[in-house]
CSV table of C-alpha atoms in Angstrom, one decimal:
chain,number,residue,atom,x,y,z
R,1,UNK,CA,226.0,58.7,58.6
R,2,UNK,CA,222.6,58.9,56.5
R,3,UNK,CA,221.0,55.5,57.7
R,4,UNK,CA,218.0,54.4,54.6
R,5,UNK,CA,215.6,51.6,54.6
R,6,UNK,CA,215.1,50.6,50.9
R,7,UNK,CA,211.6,49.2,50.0
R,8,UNK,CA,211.3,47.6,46.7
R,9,UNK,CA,209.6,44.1,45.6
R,10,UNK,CA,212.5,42.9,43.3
R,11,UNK,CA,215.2,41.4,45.1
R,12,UNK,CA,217.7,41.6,42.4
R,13,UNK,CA,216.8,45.7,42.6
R,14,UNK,CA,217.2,46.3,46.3
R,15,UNK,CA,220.5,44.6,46.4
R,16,UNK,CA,221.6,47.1,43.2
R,17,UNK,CA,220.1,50.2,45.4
R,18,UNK,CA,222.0,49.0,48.7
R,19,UNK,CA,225.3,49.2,46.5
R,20,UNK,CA,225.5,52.0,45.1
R,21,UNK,CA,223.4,53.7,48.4
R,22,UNK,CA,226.7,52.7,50.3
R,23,UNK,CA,229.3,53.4,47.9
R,24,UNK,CA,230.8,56.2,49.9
R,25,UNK,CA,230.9,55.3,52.9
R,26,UNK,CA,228.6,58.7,54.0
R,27,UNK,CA,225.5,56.3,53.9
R,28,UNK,CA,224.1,52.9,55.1
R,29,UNK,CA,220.9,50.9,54.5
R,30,UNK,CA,219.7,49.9,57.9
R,31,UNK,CA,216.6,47.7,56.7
R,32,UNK,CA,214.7,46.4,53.4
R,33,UNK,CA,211.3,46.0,52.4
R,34,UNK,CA,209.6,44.1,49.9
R,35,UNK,CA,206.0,45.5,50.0
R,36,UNK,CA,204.7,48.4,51.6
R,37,UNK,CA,203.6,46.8,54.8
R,38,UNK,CA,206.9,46.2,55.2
R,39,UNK,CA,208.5,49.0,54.3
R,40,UNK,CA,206.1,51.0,57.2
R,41,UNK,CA,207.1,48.2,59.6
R,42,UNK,CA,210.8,49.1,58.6
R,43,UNK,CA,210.3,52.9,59.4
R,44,UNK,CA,208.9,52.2,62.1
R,45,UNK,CA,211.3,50.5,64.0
R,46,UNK,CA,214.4,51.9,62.5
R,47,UNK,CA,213.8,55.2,62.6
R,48,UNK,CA,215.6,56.3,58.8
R,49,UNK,CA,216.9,59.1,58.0
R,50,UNK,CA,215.3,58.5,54.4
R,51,UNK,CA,213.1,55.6,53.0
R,52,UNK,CA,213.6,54.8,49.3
R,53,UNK,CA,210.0,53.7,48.4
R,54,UNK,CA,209.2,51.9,45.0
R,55,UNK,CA,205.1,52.9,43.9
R,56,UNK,CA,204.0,49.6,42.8
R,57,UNK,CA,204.4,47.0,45.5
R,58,UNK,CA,202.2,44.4,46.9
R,59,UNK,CA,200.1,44.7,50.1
R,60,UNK,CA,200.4,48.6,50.5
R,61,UNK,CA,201.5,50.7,48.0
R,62,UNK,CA,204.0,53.2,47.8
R,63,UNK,CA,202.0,56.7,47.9
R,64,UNK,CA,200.1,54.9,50.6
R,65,UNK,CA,203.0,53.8,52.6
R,66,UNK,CA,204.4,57.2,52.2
R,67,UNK,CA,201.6,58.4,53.4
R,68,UNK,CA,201.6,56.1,56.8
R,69,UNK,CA,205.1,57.1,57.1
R,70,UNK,CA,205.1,60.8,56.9
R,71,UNK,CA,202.0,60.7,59.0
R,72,UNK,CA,203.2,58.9,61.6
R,73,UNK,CA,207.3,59.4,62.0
R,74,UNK,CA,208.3,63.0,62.4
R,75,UNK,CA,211.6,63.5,60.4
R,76,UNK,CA,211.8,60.5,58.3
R,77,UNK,CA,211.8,61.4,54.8
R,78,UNK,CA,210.6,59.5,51.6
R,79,UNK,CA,212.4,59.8,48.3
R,80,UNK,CA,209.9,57.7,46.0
R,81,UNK,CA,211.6,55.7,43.2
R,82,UNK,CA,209.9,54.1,40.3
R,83,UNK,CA,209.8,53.4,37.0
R,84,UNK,CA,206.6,54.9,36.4
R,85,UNK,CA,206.4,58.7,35.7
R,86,UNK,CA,202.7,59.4,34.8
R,87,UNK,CA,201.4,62.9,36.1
R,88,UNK,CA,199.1,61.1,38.5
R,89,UNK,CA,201.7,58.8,40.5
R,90,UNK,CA,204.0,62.1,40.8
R,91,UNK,CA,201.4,64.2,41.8
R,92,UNK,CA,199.7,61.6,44.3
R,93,UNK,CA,203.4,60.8,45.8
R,94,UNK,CA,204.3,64.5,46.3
R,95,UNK,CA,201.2,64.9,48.0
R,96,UNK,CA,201.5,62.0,49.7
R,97,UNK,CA,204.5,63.4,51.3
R,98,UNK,CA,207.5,62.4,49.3
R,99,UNK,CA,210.3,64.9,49.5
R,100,UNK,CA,212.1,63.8,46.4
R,101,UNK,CA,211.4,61.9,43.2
R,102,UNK,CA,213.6,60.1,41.1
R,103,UNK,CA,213.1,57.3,37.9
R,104,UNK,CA,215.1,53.9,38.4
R,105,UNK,CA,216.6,54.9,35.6
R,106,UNK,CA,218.5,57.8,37.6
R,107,UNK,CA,222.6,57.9,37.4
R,108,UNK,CA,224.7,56.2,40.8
R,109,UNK,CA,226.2,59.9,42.0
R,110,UNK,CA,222.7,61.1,41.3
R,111,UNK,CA,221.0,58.7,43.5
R,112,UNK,CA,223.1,59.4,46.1
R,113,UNK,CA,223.0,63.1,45.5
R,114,UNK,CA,219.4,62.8,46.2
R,115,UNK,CA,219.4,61.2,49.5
R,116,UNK,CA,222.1,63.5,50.7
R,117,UNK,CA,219.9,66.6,49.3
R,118,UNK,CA,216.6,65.2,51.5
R,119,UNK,CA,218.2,63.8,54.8
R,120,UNK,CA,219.7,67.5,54.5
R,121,UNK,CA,216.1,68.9,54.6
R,122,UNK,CA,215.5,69.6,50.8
R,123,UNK,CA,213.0,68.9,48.4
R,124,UNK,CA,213.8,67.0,45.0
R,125,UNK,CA,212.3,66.2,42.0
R,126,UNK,CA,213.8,64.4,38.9
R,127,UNK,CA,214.1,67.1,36.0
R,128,UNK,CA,212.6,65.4,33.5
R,129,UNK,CA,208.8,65.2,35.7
R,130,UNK,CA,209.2,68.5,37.0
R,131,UNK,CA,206.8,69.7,34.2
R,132,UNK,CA,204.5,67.0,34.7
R,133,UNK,CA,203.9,67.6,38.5
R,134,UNK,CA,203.0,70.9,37.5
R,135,UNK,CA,201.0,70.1,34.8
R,136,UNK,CA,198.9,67.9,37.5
R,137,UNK,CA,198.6,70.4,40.1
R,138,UNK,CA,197.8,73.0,37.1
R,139,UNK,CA,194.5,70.4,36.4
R,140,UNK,CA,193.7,70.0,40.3
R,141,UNK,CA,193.7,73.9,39.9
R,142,UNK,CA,190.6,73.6,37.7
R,143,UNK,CA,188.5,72.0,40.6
R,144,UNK,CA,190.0,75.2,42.6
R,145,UNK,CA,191.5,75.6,46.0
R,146,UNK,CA,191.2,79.3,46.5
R,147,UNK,CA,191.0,78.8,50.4
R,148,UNK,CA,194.3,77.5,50.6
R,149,UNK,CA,195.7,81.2,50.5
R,150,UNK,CA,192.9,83.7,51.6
R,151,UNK,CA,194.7,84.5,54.8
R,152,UNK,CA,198.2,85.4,53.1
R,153,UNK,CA,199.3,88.7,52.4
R,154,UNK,CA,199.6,90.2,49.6
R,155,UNK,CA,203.4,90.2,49.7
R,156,UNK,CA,203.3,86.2,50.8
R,157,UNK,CA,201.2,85.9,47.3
R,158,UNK,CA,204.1,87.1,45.3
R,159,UNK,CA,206.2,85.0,47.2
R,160,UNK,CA,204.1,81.6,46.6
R,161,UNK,CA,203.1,83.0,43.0
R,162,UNK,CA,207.3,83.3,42.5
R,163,UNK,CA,207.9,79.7,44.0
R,164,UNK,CA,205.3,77.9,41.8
R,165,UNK,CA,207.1,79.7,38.9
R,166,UNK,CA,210.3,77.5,40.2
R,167,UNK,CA,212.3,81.0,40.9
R,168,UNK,CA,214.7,80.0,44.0
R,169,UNK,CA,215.5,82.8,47.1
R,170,UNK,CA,218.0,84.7,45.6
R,171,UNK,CA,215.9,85.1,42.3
R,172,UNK,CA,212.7,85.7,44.1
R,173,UNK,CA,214.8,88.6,46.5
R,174,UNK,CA,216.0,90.4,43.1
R,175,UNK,CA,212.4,90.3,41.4
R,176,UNK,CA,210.2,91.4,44.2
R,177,UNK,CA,213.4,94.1,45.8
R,178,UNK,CA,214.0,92.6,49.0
R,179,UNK,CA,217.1,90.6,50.6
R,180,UNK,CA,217.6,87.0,50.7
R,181,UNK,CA,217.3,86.7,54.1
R,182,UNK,CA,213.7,88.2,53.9
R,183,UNK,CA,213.0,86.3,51.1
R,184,UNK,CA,213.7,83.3,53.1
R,185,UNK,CA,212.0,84.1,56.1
R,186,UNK,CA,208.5,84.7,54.2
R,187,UNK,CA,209.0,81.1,52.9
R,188,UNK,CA,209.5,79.7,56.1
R,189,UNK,CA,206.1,81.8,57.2
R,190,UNK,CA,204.4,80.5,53.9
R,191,UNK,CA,205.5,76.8,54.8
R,192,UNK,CA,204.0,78.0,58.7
R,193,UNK,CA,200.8,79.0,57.1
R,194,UNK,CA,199.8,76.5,54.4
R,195,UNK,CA,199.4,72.9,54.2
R,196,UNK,CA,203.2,71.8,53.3
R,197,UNK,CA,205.7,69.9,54.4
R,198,UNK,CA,208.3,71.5,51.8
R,199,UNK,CA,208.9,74.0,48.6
R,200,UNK,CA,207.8,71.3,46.0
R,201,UNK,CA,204.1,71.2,48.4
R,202,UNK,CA,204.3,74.9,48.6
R,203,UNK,CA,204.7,75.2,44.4
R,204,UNK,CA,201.9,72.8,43.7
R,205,UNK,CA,199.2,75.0,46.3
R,206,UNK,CA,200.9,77.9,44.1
R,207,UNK,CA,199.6,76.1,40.9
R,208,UNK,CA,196.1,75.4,42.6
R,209,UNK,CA,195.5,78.4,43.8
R,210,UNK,CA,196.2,80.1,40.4
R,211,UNK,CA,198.6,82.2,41.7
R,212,UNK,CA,201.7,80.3,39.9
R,213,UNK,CA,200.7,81.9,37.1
R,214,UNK,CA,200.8,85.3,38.2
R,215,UNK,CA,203.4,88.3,38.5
């Protein structure tokens, strides 16, 4: 059972999320929240597997209650949901520590898809802002974070450049010539490395570094 605390200032909302969160039976909403506050308070004592967290809510907002919550409760995972898909929030909420991100307007299966895919251990981003989180981290790359990878190999670059370009471990085994399994275990060294919780963090540092568009 995938237990989720839903936080999310519109009643009418949270009781829609619950719903179609439990529709399968596979997951259950153990607490909600109606600001962020709340919604760290929740985490806190509950302990979810996943905390759907809207960006705009009173008292705390969402990138800064992610922020409290990946900080502070080791294997609880946020999957930010919002209405709002400017560059900035995206980029602010992935770096905040959100392991997926998905628009309200996002389909029932879908939503659960995504909670399943990030209490599994995997990143997620919406398609339609993939693009526009790499667009932001391609402008943060302008005010340059070259330091983030001056102690990687050269072979981890390719790796990191092939990540930010969205290849996944099969593709990145065929282009650079090696197997899967070694394609997998330099990721797993790159995530050891860098600052990142996941392959979403580890594509942006790609981006800021420059090296995304490498190779």
């Amino acid at each position: 059972m995938i237990r989720v605390v839903i936080a999310e200032d519109e009643l009418l909302l949270r009781s829609g999320l619950r719903a179609l969160a439990e529709r399968d039976g596979d997951i259950t909403v153990v607490a909600e929240a109606g600001d962020g506050q709340a919604a760290v308070a929740a985490a806190r004592a509950h302990r979810p597997d996943i905390v759907l967290m809207d960006i705009r809510m009173p008292a705390l907002d969402g990138i800064a209650a992610t922020r409290r919550v990946v900080g502070e409760l080791e294997g609880v995972r946020v999957v930010v949901l919002t209405t709002f898909d400017e560059d900035e929030n995206v980029f602010d909420a992935i770096r905040a520590g959100a392991s997926g991100y998905l628009l309200k307007d996002v389909q029932p299966e879908e939503l659960r898809g995504a909670i399943r895919l990030v209490a599994g251990g995997q990143s997620l981003l919406a398609p339609s802002i993939t693009g526009k989180v790499m667009r932001a981290a391609a402008s943060a790359r302008g005010r340059g974070r070259p330091e983030l990878v001056e102690g990687l190999s050269g072979r981890e670059r390719e790796v990191l450049a092939a990540i930010g370009r969205g290849l996944n471990n099969q593709e990145i085994a065929a282009e650079l010539f090696i197997s899967p399994d070694t394609a997998r275990t330099y990721v797993s060294r790159l995530l050891a490395k860098l600052p990142a919780r996941d392959r979403t963090q580890l594509a942006i540092i790609a981006y800021e570094s420059g090296l995304a568009g490498q190779g």
